[in-house]
Amino acid sequence: MSDHQATERGDAVTISLVAHHEFCPRRAWLEAAGERTDTRQMAVGVASHAATDDPSTGRRDIKRAVDVAHLGWSYTGRCDTIEVNPDGSLEVVEYKATPVRRRTDVTQPMRTQLALQVAALIDMGERVHAQYVYFTEHKRRVEVELSDIDFERARAAVEATRTCVESDTAPQPLEDDPKCTRCSHASVCLPDERKLASIKRRIVVADPDTQIVHLATPGSRAFVRSGRMIVATHGEEAASIPLERVQGVAVHGNVDLTGGLIRELLWRGLSIVWCTSTGRVVGDAASASGPNGSARALQYASAHSGRLDLAQEFVASKVSNQATFLRRNGNAPEAVARLRSFASQAADAPSVNELLGVEGAAAGLYFGSFGTMLRAPDFEFSTRSRRPAHDPVNAALNYAYALLLGDCIRAVRSCGLDPHAGFLHSSNRNKPALALDLAEEFRAPVADSAVVRALNNGELRSGDFQVNLAAVNLTDKGRKALIAAYERRVSTEFVHPTFDYSCSWRRAIEIQARLVLGVLDGTQDRYIGVRTR
């Protein structure tokens, strides 16, 4: 990419967007909808243009980062480098990295990109002598001869790109196309997952080499310095984290973030979630330039009219996972059998009210047997109490659910959807309804699992809780121990039951959020929740 991106549909079509369309129409649509990825391919592409992005580095006979436009064909763009010959003619050089394919092949998108740059310069009254692609890793310049056919194709590509990105519906993903395996947008496009079936040809989408940063020490202060997040406690530097390693920030209780750090995180598209020290999510912040604005409008309409199919799947998956978790860790076979029956009823519930009734009955049964999963003698469980928690187990569950909700908010925001417009939980309660919907299927395998394991293996002890009249809360030490247990669990890889490939639970949360997005924007036939076996 060498020119400015068109980030919203309705903007002028850019040359780079046309090149994306030549590669894959769906990728161009996603780019125009604001979907951004942070992959190695993208980083390599940006690095390859580092020497050409600054116009001030040019000379009299070499121009850098030159903006161009074609008024007749109605597009804009940028040339990486233009060399000026003594006779005044120009030579156009487009910089390209070759991170995946090691051969210096000039692809069709490159030819189209060069044709549009040359056509724009001619339209601006310039004379172009030659054009090249410079492969940065090979340090090799390849001349590209353009014919009338190339210019006609480029003109048609501009119109096709404009039609594509101005459409309200995303093009369907490519099918079994090798281009997908080297596409930087595979993690948000999910070309193979759309079939909702086992995936035999795996497009490897690595989990990002980044982490959620939890700030949980009362009285600490976080700020940015030289590209790093610095955390200071009582005036002493307690942690220094490169911002490139930060996936998101969770603030627990009395911890201050400076305005500079908040601004830097939002510029980088990283979300922030604030919780109380007792585990209540009180707010979040995300970049104002989130993707998929059109899908968000469809989400509001669907939330208002209702989507029983989505609500059914959220509850059926939740109850099914409760049954599996109880079967694996507890001693209540009759309850497990009845939970299986409730899961089937949820899948066929004729209305949301009846669905909520099934969910409530299942929850009573599940938590009635929850104590059979606890091995530590210091802890007993009789009934579920939310706020305030009446015993240590409920206090730990409340906190773990807040951590899970934070992950679901981040996943929903990453898709450009609004956490507050849901299909099971009512938006009238002014809570993050869609994030709560999405959290349902992950409560047992992620949050409950983290709590039960932390209690049974001694990570959480009775001294890690404090009693204030009838309310029980985690101490600072206990809170950090539970956060560590939760992070360990949500980072654990498992085999996705629908797609049959391994991924972390945190990645699975985003995949499920993107499946919801697919249902809303019409590219997904239906939604299938994660159901552990």
Short mmCIF file of C-alpha atoms in Angstrom, two decimals:
data_model
loop_
_atom_site.label_atom_id
_atom_site.label_comp_id
_atom_site.label_asym_id
_atom_site.label_seq_id
_atom_site.Cartn_x
_atom_site.Cartn_y
_atom_site.Cartn_z
CA MET A 1 0.00 0.00 0.00
CA SER A 2 1.43 3.30 -0.91
CA ASP A 3 -1.42 5.75 -0.78
CA HIS A 4 -3.97 6.81 1.77
CA GLN A 5 -6.71 4.34 2.47
CA ALA A 6 -10.36 5.15 1.92
CA THR A 7 -11.64 4.30 5.35
CA GLU A 8 -15.30 4.88 4.81
CA ARG A 9 -17.61 3.97 2.00
CA GLY A 10 -18.59 7.11 0.11
CA ASP A 11 -15.05 8.50 0.15
CA ALA A 12 -13.12 8.77 -3.10
CA VAL A 13 -11.81 5.43 -4.27
CA THR A 14 -8.09 5.12 -3.69
CA ILE A 15 -5.55 3.24 -5.75
CA SER A 16 -4.64 0.95 -2.86
CA LEU A 17 -8.30 0.07 -2.39
CA VAL A 18 -8.50 -0.88 -6.07
CA ALA A 19 -5.41 -3.06 -5.61
CA HIS A 20 -7.10 -4.74 -2.63
CA HIS A 21 -10.16 -5.34 -4.80
CA GLU A 22 -8.03 -6.94 -7.49
CA PHE A 23 -6.66 -9.27 -4.82
CA CYS A 24 -10.07 -9.99 -3.23
CA PRO A 25 -13.30 -7.95 -3.37
CA ARG A 26 -14.20 -8.93 0.19
CA ARG A 27 -10.86 -7.65 1.46
CA ALA A 28 -11.50 -4.28 -0.21
CA TRP A 29 -14.97 -4.13 1.37
CA LEU A 30 -13.54 -4.95 4.82
CA GLU A 31 -10.83 -2.29 4.40
CA ALA A 32 -13.45 0.28 3.41
CA ALA A 33 -15.57 -0.77 6.40
CA GLY A 34 -12.66 0.06 8.69
CA GLU A 35 -11.41 -3.42 9.53
CA ARG A 36 -7.76 -3.24 10.49
CA THR A 37 -5.40 -6.05 11.35
CA ASP A 38 -2.09 -6.01 13.14
CA THR A 39 -0.19 -8.82 11.50
CA ARG A 40 3.37 -9.46 10.49
CA GLN A 41 2.42 -9.00 6.83
CA MET A 42 1.07 -5.56 7.58
CA ALA A 43 4.13 -4.62 9.63
CA VAL A 44 6.44 -5.80 6.85
CA GLY A 45 4.45 -3.82 4.29
CA VAL A 46 4.63 -0.66 6.36
CA ALA A 47 8.36 -1.15 6.97
CA SER A 48 9.01 -1.63 3.25
CA HIS A 49 7.57 1.83 2.58
CA ALA A 50 9.38 3.56 5.42
CA ALA A 51 11.97 5.03 3.06
CA THR A 52 9.30 6.45 0.74
CA ASP A 53 6.63 7.79 3.08
CA ASP A 54 8.31 11.11 3.88
CA PRO A 55 8.09 13.69 1.07
CA SER A 56 10.86 15.75 2.67
CA THR A 57 13.42 13.02 1.91
CA GLY A 58 13.08 13.63 -1.82
CA ARG A 59 15.58 15.44 -4.00
CA ARG A 60 15.40 17.51 -7.17
CA ASP A 61 15.49 14.42 -9.36
CA ILE A 62 13.75 11.98 -6.96
CA LYS A 63 10.33 12.72 -5.51
CA ARG A 64 8.93 10.77 -2.56
CA ALA A 65 5.30 10.12 -1.54
CA VAL A 66 3.74 12.06 -4.39
CA ASP A 67 -0.06 12.41 -4.24
CA VAL A 68 -1.83 11.90 -7.58
CA ALA A 69 -5.42 11.95 -8.81
CA HIS A 70 -7.36 11.22 -11.99
CA LEU A 71 -10.32 13.57 -12.33
CA GLY A 72 -11.93 11.69 -15.23
CA TRP A 73 -11.79 8.28 -13.62
CA SER A 74 -12.37 9.75 -10.13
CA TYR A 75 -9.71 8.19 -7.95
CA THR A 76 -6.79 9.34 -5.85
CA GLY A 77 -3.56 7.76 -4.72
CA ARG A 78 0.10 8.13 -4.02
CA CYS A 79 3.29 7.17 -5.83
CA ASP A 80 6.09 5.87 -3.62
CA THR A 81 8.93 7.28 -5.71
CA ILE A 82 9.08 9.24 -8.96
CA GLU A 83 12.43 9.73 -10.65
CA VAL A 84 12.75 12.76 -12.93
CA ASN A 85 14.86 12.27 -16.04
CA PRO A 86 16.95 15.12 -17.57
CA ASP A 87 14.38 15.44 -20.38
CA GLY A 88 11.57 15.93 -17.85
CA SER A 89 9.98 12.51 -18.31
CA LEU A 90 9.16 10.46 -15.23
CA GLU A 91 9.88 6.93 -14.02
CA VAL A 92 7.47 5.54 -11.43
CA VAL A 93 8.76 3.11 -8.78
CA GLU A 94 6.35 1.17 -6.54
CA TYR A 95 7.90 -0.42 -3.43
CA LYS A 96 6.77 -3.91 -2.49
CA ALA A 97 7.78 -6.39 0.17
CA THR A 98 7.71 -10.13 -0.56
CA PRO A 99 7.28 -11.63 2.93
CA VAL A 100 5.46 -14.80 1.90
CA ARG A 101 6.21 -15.56 -1.70
CA ARG A 102 9.94 -15.29 -2.12
CA ARG A 103 9.88 -14.76 -5.88
CA THR A 104 9.91 -11.30 -7.36
CA ASP A 105 6.72 -11.83 -9.35
CA VAL A 106 4.69 -8.82 -10.48
CA THR A 107 1.10 -9.74 -9.66
CA GLN A 108 -2.05 -8.42 -11.31
CA PRO A 109 -2.85 -6.06 -8.39
CA MET A 110 0.64 -4.56 -8.80
CA ARG A 111 0.11 -4.05 -12.54
CA THR A 112 -3.25 -2.39 -11.87
CA GLN A 113 -1.71 -0.18 -9.19
CA LEU A 114 1.06 0.97 -11.53
CA ALA A 115 -1.40 1.53 -14.40
CA LEU A 116 -3.53 3.80 -12.20
CA GLN A 117 -0.50 5.76 -11.00
CA VAL A 118 0.71 6.27 -14.55
CA ALA A 119 -2.78 7.17 -15.84
CA ALA A 120 -3.13 9.74 -13.07
CA LEU A 121 0.23 11.34 -13.89
CA ILE A 122 -0.67 11.53 -17.58
CA ASP A 123 -4.02 13.05 -16.65
CA MET A 124 -2.09 15.63 -14.58
CA GLY A 125 -0.08 16.59 -17.72
CA GLU A 126 3.09 14.62 -17.04
CA ARG A 127 5.04 12.36 -19.39
CA VAL A 128 5.89 8.89 -18.05
CA HIS A 129 8.85 7.05 -19.55
CA ALA A 130 8.80 3.80 -17.56
CA GLN A 131 7.44 2.13 -14.44
CA TYR A 132 8.93 -0.40 -12.03
CA VAL A 133 8.22 -2.52 -8.97
CA TYR A 134 11.06 -2.47 -6.43
CA PHE A 135 11.09 -5.55 -4.20
CA THR A 136 12.58 -4.36 -0.94
CA GLU A 137 13.69 -7.72 0.47
CA HIS A 138 15.43 -8.68 -2.76
CA LYS A 139 16.62 -5.13 -3.49
CA ARG A 140 15.63 -5.77 -7.08
CA ARG A 141 13.86 -3.48 -9.53
CA VAL A 142 11.58 -5.10 -12.12
CA GLU A 143 10.39 -3.06 -15.11
CA VAL A 144 6.70 -3.44 -15.98
CA GLU A 145 5.52 -2.75 -19.49
CA LEU A 146 1.92 -1.56 -19.60
CA SER A 147 -0.40 -1.98 -22.57
CA ASP A 148 -3.75 -0.47 -23.47
CA ILE A 149 -5.33 -3.62 -22.06
CA ASP A 150 -3.76 -2.87 -18.66
CA PHE A 151 -5.17 0.66 -18.63
CA GLU A 152 -8.63 -0.55 -19.67
CA ARG A 153 -8.56 -3.18 -16.96
CA ALA A 154 -7.44 -0.60 -14.41
CA ARG A 155 -10.31 1.73 -15.37
CA ALA A 156 -12.81 -1.11 -15.04
CA ALA A 157 -11.27 -2.06 -11.70
CA VAL A 158 -11.90 1.44 -10.36
CA GLU A 159 -15.61 1.17 -11.19
CA ALA A 160 -15.85 -2.36 -9.79
CA THR A 161 -14.18 -1.24 -6.57
CA ARG A 162 -16.51 1.71 -6.21
CA THR A 163 -19.56 -0.52 -6.68
CA CYS A 164 -18.19 -3.04 -4.18
CA VAL A 165 -17.31 -0.70 -1.32
CA GLU A 166 -20.53 1.31 -1.67
CA SER A 167 -22.60 -1.84 -1.29
CA ASP A 168 -24.31 -2.42 2.06
CA THR A 169 -23.49 -6.12 1.93
CA ALA A 170 -20.04 -7.62 2.11
CA PRO A 171 -19.02 -9.95 -0.74
CA GLN A 172 -18.88 -13.60 0.18
CA PRO A 173 -15.41 -14.92 1.12
CA LEU A 174 -13.36 -16.74 -1.50
CA GLU A 175 -13.73 -20.51 -1.43
CA ASP A 176 -10.67 -22.74 -1.13
CA ASP A 177 -8.54 -20.01 -2.63
CA PRO A 178 -4.80 -20.13 -1.88
CA LYS A 179 -4.77 -16.34 -1.63
CA CYS A 180 -6.56 -16.62 1.72
CA THR A 181 -3.59 -18.37 3.32
CA ARG A 182 -1.44 -15.27 2.86
CA CYS A 183 -4.08 -12.62 3.37
CA SER A 184 -3.51 -10.30 6.31
CA HIS A 185 -7.29 -10.05 6.83
CA ALA A 186 -7.97 -13.78 7.27
CA SER A 187 -8.39 -13.30 11.04
CA VAL A 188 -11.36 -10.97 10.55
CA CYS A 189 -12.71 -12.37 7.25
CA LEU A 190 -12.96 -15.99 8.54
CA PRO A 191 -13.32 -17.36 4.99
CA ASP A 192 -13.48 -21.01 6.03
CA GLU A 193 -15.45 -20.62 9.26
CA ARG A 194 -18.47 -19.28 7.33
CA LYS A 195 -19.43 -22.84 6.44
CA LEU A 196 -19.90 -23.68 10.13
CA ALA A 197 -18.27 -27.04 9.59
CA SER A 198 -15.03 -28.84 10.33
CA ILE A 199 -12.12 -27.12 8.61
CA LYS A 200 -9.70 -29.37 6.80
CA ARG A 201 -7.63 -26.68 5.11
CA ARG A 202 -6.57 -24.57 8.03
CA ILE A 203 -5.76 -20.94 7.46
CA VAL A 204 -3.33 -20.37 10.28
CA VAL A 205 -4.29 -17.29 12.20
CA ALA A 206 -1.88 -17.00 15.06
CA ASP A 207 -3.07 -15.55 18.31
CA PRO A 208 -1.51 -12.13 18.63
CA ASP A 209 1.74 -12.04 20.55
CA THR A 210 0.18 -9.58 22.96
CA GLN A 211 -1.50 -9.68 26.34
CA ILE A 212 -4.24 -8.04 28.31
CA VAL A 213 -2.60 -5.84 30.94
CA HIS A 214 -4.39 -5.94 34.29
CA LEU A 215 -3.70 -2.94 36.55
CA ALA A 216 -4.80 -4.11 39.99
CA THR A 217 -2.52 -2.52 42.59
CA PRO A 218 -4.44 0.18 44.50
CA GLY A 219 -2.87 3.62 44.31
CA SER A 220 -0.74 2.86 41.26
CA ARG A 221 -0.50 5.14 38.25
CA ALA A 222 0.06 4.22 34.60
CA PHE A 223 1.46 6.53 31.95
CA VAL A 224 3.21 6.39 28.57
CA ARG A 225 6.89 7.07 28.03
CA SER A 226 8.95 6.40 24.91
CA GLY A 227 6.47 3.92 23.49
CA ARG A 228 6.10 1.96 26.73
CA MET A 229 3.42 1.75 29.37
CA ILE A 230 5.01 2.59 32.71
CA VAL A 231 3.25 1.57 35.94
CA ALA A 232 4.41 3.34 39.11
CA THR A 233 3.40 2.49 42.66
CA HIS A 234 4.18 4.93 45.47
CA GLY A 235 6.60 6.74 43.19
CA GLU A 236 8.55 3.59 42.30
CA GLU A 237 8.48 2.10 38.79
CA ALA A 238 6.77 -1.28 39.11
CA ALA A 239 6.44 -2.32 35.45
CA SER A 240 7.48 -1.18 31.98
CA ILE A 241 5.64 -2.77 29.05
CA PRO A 242 6.18 -2.09 25.32
CA LEU A 243 2.89 -0.87 23.87
CA GLU A 244 3.36 -3.28 20.95
CA ARG A 245 2.80 -6.12 23.44
CA VAL A 246 -0.46 -4.69 24.79
CA GLN A 247 -3.73 -6.14 23.47
CA GLY A 248 -5.97 -4.25 25.88
CA VAL A 249 -6.00 -2.82 29.40
CA ALA A 250 -8.20 -3.82 32.35
CA VAL A 251 -8.21 -1.39 35.27
CA HIS A 252 -9.22 -2.81 38.64
CA GLY A 253 -10.24 -0.36 41.34
CA ASN A 254 -8.25 2.68 42.39
CA VAL A 255 -5.68 2.90 39.58
CA ASP A 256 -5.08 6.07 37.58
CA LEU A 257 -4.39 6.26 33.83
CA THR A 258 -2.97 9.48 32.47
CA GLY A 259 -4.69 11.24 29.58
CA GLY A 260 -1.61 10.69 27.45
CA LEU A 261 -1.76 6.93 27.96
CA ILE A 262 -5.50 6.76 27.26
CA ARG A 263 -5.00 8.78 24.08
CA GLU A 264 -2.11 6.56 22.94
CA LEU A 265 -4.09 3.36 23.59
CA LEU A 266 -7.08 4.66 21.62
CA TRP A 267 -4.86 5.80 18.75
CA ARG A 268 -3.58 2.26 18.57
CA GLY A 269 -7.14 0.87 18.57
CA LEU A 270 -6.72 -0.77 22.00
CA SER A 271 -9.69 -0.91 24.34
CA ILE A 272 -9.76 -0.11 28.05
CA VAL A 273 -12.17 -1.67 30.56
CA TRP A 274 -12.61 -0.28 34.05
CA CYS A 275 -13.80 -2.52 36.92
CA THR A 276 -14.36 -1.84 40.60
CA SER A 277 -12.17 -3.62 43.12
CA THR A 278 -15.10 -5.96 43.78
CA GLY A 279 -15.44 -6.96 40.13
CA ARG A 280 -18.17 -4.79 38.68
CA VAL A 281 -17.56 -3.49 35.16
CA VAL A 282 -18.17 0.26 35.31
CA GLY A 283 -17.11 1.38 31.84
CA ASP A 284 -14.99 0.94 28.78
CA ALA A 285 -13.33 3.06 26.12
CA ALA A 286 -12.55 2.29 22.50
CA SER A 287 -11.35 4.13 19.42
CA ALA A 288 -13.95 6.32 17.73
CA SER A 289 -12.98 4.91 14.32
CA GLY A 290 -14.29 1.40 14.84
CA PRO A 291 -15.16 -0.72 11.81
CA ASN A 292 -18.49 -1.88 10.35
CA GLY A 293 -20.73 1.10 10.98
CA SER A 294 -23.39 -0.29 8.62
CA ALA A 295 -23.48 -3.59 10.51
CA ARG A 296 -23.91 -1.64 13.74
CA ALA A 297 -27.03 -0.01 12.31
CA LEU A 298 -28.35 -3.46 11.38
CA GLN A 299 -27.56 -4.61 14.93
CA TYR A 300 -29.76 -1.87 16.42
CA ALA A 301 -32.64 -2.80 14.12
CA SER A 302 -32.27 -6.50 14.96
CA ALA A 303 -32.02 -5.82 18.70
CA HIS A 304 -35.21 -3.78 18.52
CA SER A 305 -37.17 -6.37 16.52
CA GLY A 306 -35.60 -9.35 18.32
CA ARG A 307 -33.53 -12.32 17.14
CA LEU A 308 -34.87 -15.41 18.87
CA ASP A 309 -32.49 -17.65 16.93
CA LEU A 310 -29.46 -15.95 18.43
CA ALA A 311 -30.93 -15.89 21.94
CA GLN A 312 -31.78 -19.61 21.70
CA GLU A 313 -28.23 -20.48 20.73
CA PHE A 314 -26.68 -18.37 23.50
CA VAL A 315 -28.77 -20.10 26.19
CA ALA A 316 -28.62 -23.61 24.72
CA SER A 317 -24.83 -23.40 24.50
CA LYS A 318 -24.58 -22.03 28.03
CA VAL A 319 -26.69 -24.83 29.55
CA SER A 320 -24.93 -27.48 27.50
CA ASN A 321 -21.55 -26.24 28.73
CA GLN A 322 -22.80 -26.22 32.32
CA ALA A 323 -23.77 -29.87 31.92
CA THR A 324 -20.36 -30.78 30.49
CA PHE A 325 -18.46 -28.88 33.16
CA LEU A 326 -20.51 -30.49 35.93
CA ARG A 327 -20.07 -33.96 34.41
CA ARG A 328 -16.31 -33.53 34.24
CA ASN A 329 -15.76 -32.04 37.69
CA GLY A 330 -18.75 -32.80 39.91
CA ASN A 331 -20.81 -35.70 41.18
CA ALA A 332 -24.36 -35.05 40.10
CA PRO A 333 -25.29 -37.32 37.17
CA GLU A 334 -29.02 -36.68 37.48
CA ALA A 335 -28.49 -32.94 37.32
CA VAL A 336 -26.28 -33.38 34.25
CA ALA A 337 -29.01 -35.35 32.49
CA ARG A 338 -31.63 -32.73 33.29
CA LEU A 339 -29.34 -29.96 32.12
CA ARG A 340 -29.01 -31.76 28.78
CA SER A 341 -32.79 -31.76 28.56
CA PHE A 342 -32.92 -28.04 29.39
CA ALA A 343 -30.38 -27.35 26.64
CA SER A 344 -32.64 -29.05 24.12
CA GLN A 345 -35.64 -27.07 25.37
CA ALA A 346 -33.69 -23.83 25.06
CA ALA A 347 -32.83 -24.58 21.45
CA ASP A 348 -36.54 -24.89 20.64
CA ALA A 349 -38.01 -22.25 22.97
CA PRO A 350 -40.85 -20.41 21.20
CA SER A 351 -40.20 -17.02 22.81
CA VAL A 352 -37.58 -15.10 24.74
CA ASN A 353 -39.71 -15.19 27.91
CA GLU A 354 -39.92 -18.97 27.80
CA LEU A 355 -36.22 -19.09 27.00
CA LEU A 356 -35.45 -17.07 30.12
CA GLY A 357 -37.60 -19.46 32.13
CA VAL A 358 -35.56 -22.42 30.88
CA GLU A 359 -32.33 -20.57 31.61
CA GLY A 360 -33.45 -19.80 35.16
CA ALA A 361 -34.45 -23.40 35.86
CA ALA A 362 -31.14 -24.65 34.48
CA ALA A 363 -29.17 -22.16 36.55
CA GLY A 364 -30.94 -23.28 39.72
CA LEU A 365 -30.12 -26.90 38.95
CA TYR A 366 -26.49 -26.16 38.00
CA PHE A 367 -25.68 -24.08 41.05
CA GLY A 368 -27.56 -26.53 43.24
CA SER A 369 -24.87 -29.06 42.33
CA PHE A 370 -21.98 -26.61 42.06
CA GLY A 371 -20.64 -27.56 45.50
CA THR A 372 -19.91 -31.11 44.32
CA MET A 373 -17.06 -29.70 42.22
CA LEU A 374 -15.23 -28.17 45.19
CA ARG A 375 -12.48 -30.23 46.81
CA ALA A 376 -10.97 -27.68 49.20
CA PRO A 377 -12.35 -28.15 52.76
CA ASP A 378 -12.25 -24.40 53.45
CA PHE A 379 -14.96 -23.65 50.91
CA GLU A 380 -18.61 -24.58 50.74
CA PHE A 381 -21.30 -23.49 48.33
CA SER A 382 -25.04 -23.60 48.85
CA THR A 383 -26.68 -21.06 46.58
CA ARG A 384 -25.77 -18.37 44.06
CA SER A 385 -25.62 -14.83 45.40
CA ARG A 386 -24.55 -11.99 43.16
CA ARG A 387 -24.10 -8.65 44.85
CA PRO A 388 -23.25 -8.70 47.61
CA ALA A 389 -21.63 -12.11 47.60
CA HIS A 390 -22.48 -14.07 50.75
CA ASP A 391 -19.53 -16.46 50.64
CA PRO A 392 -16.02 -16.68 49.11
CA VAL A 393 -17.11 -18.90 46.19
CA ASN A 394 -19.73 -16.40 45.06
CA ALA A 395 -17.24 -13.54 45.48
CA ALA A 396 -14.78 -15.36 43.21
CA LEU A 397 -17.49 -16.19 40.66
CA ASN A 398 -18.63 -12.56 40.55
CA TYR A 399 -15.08 -11.41 39.88
CA ALA A 400 -14.42 -14.03 37.22
CA TYR A 401 -17.65 -13.12 35.41
CA ALA A 402 -16.50 -9.48 35.35
CA LEU A 403 -13.19 -10.53 33.79
CA LEU A 404 -15.06 -12.56 31.19
CA LEU A 405 -17.40 -9.66 30.46
CA GLY A 406 -14.36 -7.45 29.84
CA ASP A 407 -13.08 -9.92 27.24
CA CYS A 408 -16.50 -10.08 25.58
CA ILE A 409 -16.73 -6.28 25.43
CA ARG A 410 -13.32 -6.17 23.74
CA ALA A 411 -14.37 -8.86 21.24
CA VAL A 412 -17.65 -7.13 20.38
CA ARG A 413 -15.91 -3.77 19.99
CA SER A 414 -13.23 -5.30 17.75
CA CYS A 415 -15.99 -6.25 15.30
CA GLY A 416 -17.43 -2.75 15.38
CA LEU A 417 -20.62 -3.88 17.11
CA ASP A 418 -22.18 -2.10 20.07
CA PRO A 419 -21.94 -4.03 23.36
CA HIS A 420 -25.21 -2.46 24.54
CA ALA A 421 -27.60 -3.76 21.86
CA GLY A 422 -28.27 -7.43 22.61
CA PHE A 423 -30.72 -10.19 21.77
CA LEU A 424 -31.12 -12.04 25.08
CA HIS A 425 -30.35 -9.45 27.71
CA SER A 426 -32.50 -6.36 27.54
CA SER A 427 -30.90 -3.12 26.41
CA ASN A 428 -33.37 -1.30 28.66
CA ARG A 429 -31.24 -2.18 31.67
CA ASN A 430 -28.43 0.01 30.33
CA LYS A 431 -25.93 -2.82 30.56
CA PRO A 432 -23.62 -4.22 27.85
CA ALA A 433 -26.36 -6.56 26.63
CA LEU A 434 -24.60 -8.10 23.61
CA ALA A 435 -21.40 -8.68 25.60
CA LEU A 436 -23.50 -10.37 28.30
CA ASP A 437 -25.19 -12.47 25.59
CA LEU A 438 -21.85 -13.59 24.23
CA ALA A 439 -20.48 -14.32 27.70
CA GLU A 440 -23.19 -16.90 28.42
CA GLU A 441 -21.60 -19.77 26.49
CA PHE A 442 -18.18 -19.06 28.05
CA ARG A 443 -19.24 -18.82 31.70
CA ALA A 444 -18.79 -22.48 32.61
CA PRO A 445 -15.72 -23.42 30.52
CA VAL A 446 -13.81 -20.20 31.23
CA ALA A 447 -14.97 -18.31 34.34
CA ASP A 448 -16.36 -21.21 36.41
CA SER A 449 -13.40 -23.35 35.43
CA ALA A 450 -10.90 -20.70 36.54
CA VAL A 451 -12.65 -20.33 39.91
CA VAL A 452 -13.03 -24.06 40.64
CA ARG A 453 -9.41 -24.75 39.73
CA ALA A 454 -8.11 -21.82 41.78
CA LEU A 455 -10.07 -23.00 44.82
CA ASN A 456 -9.25 -26.70 44.45
CA ASN A 457 -5.52 -26.29 43.85
CA GLY A 458 -4.98 -23.78 46.65
CA GLU A 459 -4.34 -20.68 44.57
CA LEU A 460 -7.20 -19.10 46.49
CA ARG A 461 -7.33 -19.70 50.25
CA SER A 462 -9.71 -18.57 52.94
CA GLY A 463 -7.31 -15.74 53.87
CA ASP A 464 -7.73 -14.28 50.40
CA PHE A 465 -11.24 -13.13 51.25
CA GLN A 466 -12.49 -10.47 53.63
CA VAL A 467 -15.91 -10.18 55.26
CA ASN A 468 -17.61 -6.84 55.67
CA LEU A 469 -20.88 -7.49 57.53
CA ALA A 470 -22.76 -9.88 55.20
CA ALA A 471 -20.67 -9.10 52.12
CA VAL A 472 -17.60 -11.12 51.12
CA ASN A 473 -14.93 -9.71 48.83
CA LEU A 474 -11.52 -10.71 47.56
CA THR A 475 -8.46 -9.15 49.16
CA ASP A 476 -5.87 -7.49 46.96
CA LYS A 477 -3.78 -10.68 47.07
CA GLY A 478 -6.79 -12.86 46.29
CA ARG A 479 -7.83 -10.64 43.39
CA LYS A 480 -4.40 -10.94 41.78
CA ALA A 481 -4.41 -14.71 42.28
CA LEU A 482 -7.81 -15.01 40.57
CA ILE A 483 -6.75 -12.73 37.70
CA ALA A 484 -3.72 -14.97 37.16
CA ALA A 485 -5.93 -18.10 37.21
CA TYR A 486 -8.38 -16.51 34.78
CA GLU A 487 -5.63 -15.41 32.38
CA ARG A 488 -4.18 -18.90 32.44
CA ARG A 489 -7.57 -20.37 31.58
CA VAL A 490 -8.55 -17.91 28.85
CA SER A 491 -5.13 -18.38 27.21
CA THR A 492 -5.49 -22.17 27.19
CA GLU A 493 -5.97 -23.73 23.79
CA PHE A 494 -8.79 -26.16 23.07
CA VAL A 495 -10.26 -27.78 19.98
CA HIS A 496 -13.09 -25.64 18.68
CA PRO A 497 -16.09 -27.98 18.52
CA THR A 498 -17.40 -26.58 15.23
CA PHE A 499 -14.19 -26.03 13.28
CA ASP A 500 -12.01 -28.78 14.80
CA TYR A 501 -8.89 -26.68 15.12
CA SER A 502 -7.05 -25.49 18.20
CA CYS A 503 -7.38 -21.94 19.42
CA SER A 504 -7.27 -20.15 22.74
CA TRP A 505 -10.49 -19.40 24.60
CA ARG A 506 -9.82 -15.68 24.10
CA ARG A 507 -9.51 -16.14 20.34
CA ALA A 508 -12.69 -18.24 20.40
CA ILE A 509 -14.58 -15.35 22.01
CA GLU A 510 -13.64 -13.08 19.08
CA ILE A 511 -14.46 -15.77 16.54
CA GLN A 512 -17.94 -16.14 18.05
CA ALA A 513 -18.42 -12.37 18.05
CA ARG A 514 -17.52 -12.31 14.36
CA LEU A 515 -20.02 -15.09 13.67
CA VAL A 516 -22.69 -12.91 15.28
CA LEU A 517 -21.52 -10.07 13.01
CA GLY A 518 -21.86 -12.39 10.00
CA VAL A 519 -25.46 -13.21 10.93
CA LEU A 520 -26.27 -9.52 11.26
CA ASP A 521 -24.65 -8.41 7.99
CA GLY A 522 -26.10 -11.33 6.06
CA THR A 523 -22.88 -13.19 5.22
CA GLN A 524 -23.61 -15.96 7.77
CA ASP A 525 -26.63 -18.26 7.52
CA ARG A 526 -26.91 -18.93 11.24
CA TYR A 527 -25.05 -18.83 14.51
CA ILE A 528 -23.66 -21.87 16.33
CA GLY A 529 -22.38 -21.38 19.87
CA VAL A 530 -19.36 -23.10 21.39
CA ARG A 531 -20.51 -26.32 23.07
CA THR A 532 -17.87 -28.36 24.86
CA ARG A 533 -18.20 -32.13 24.73
#
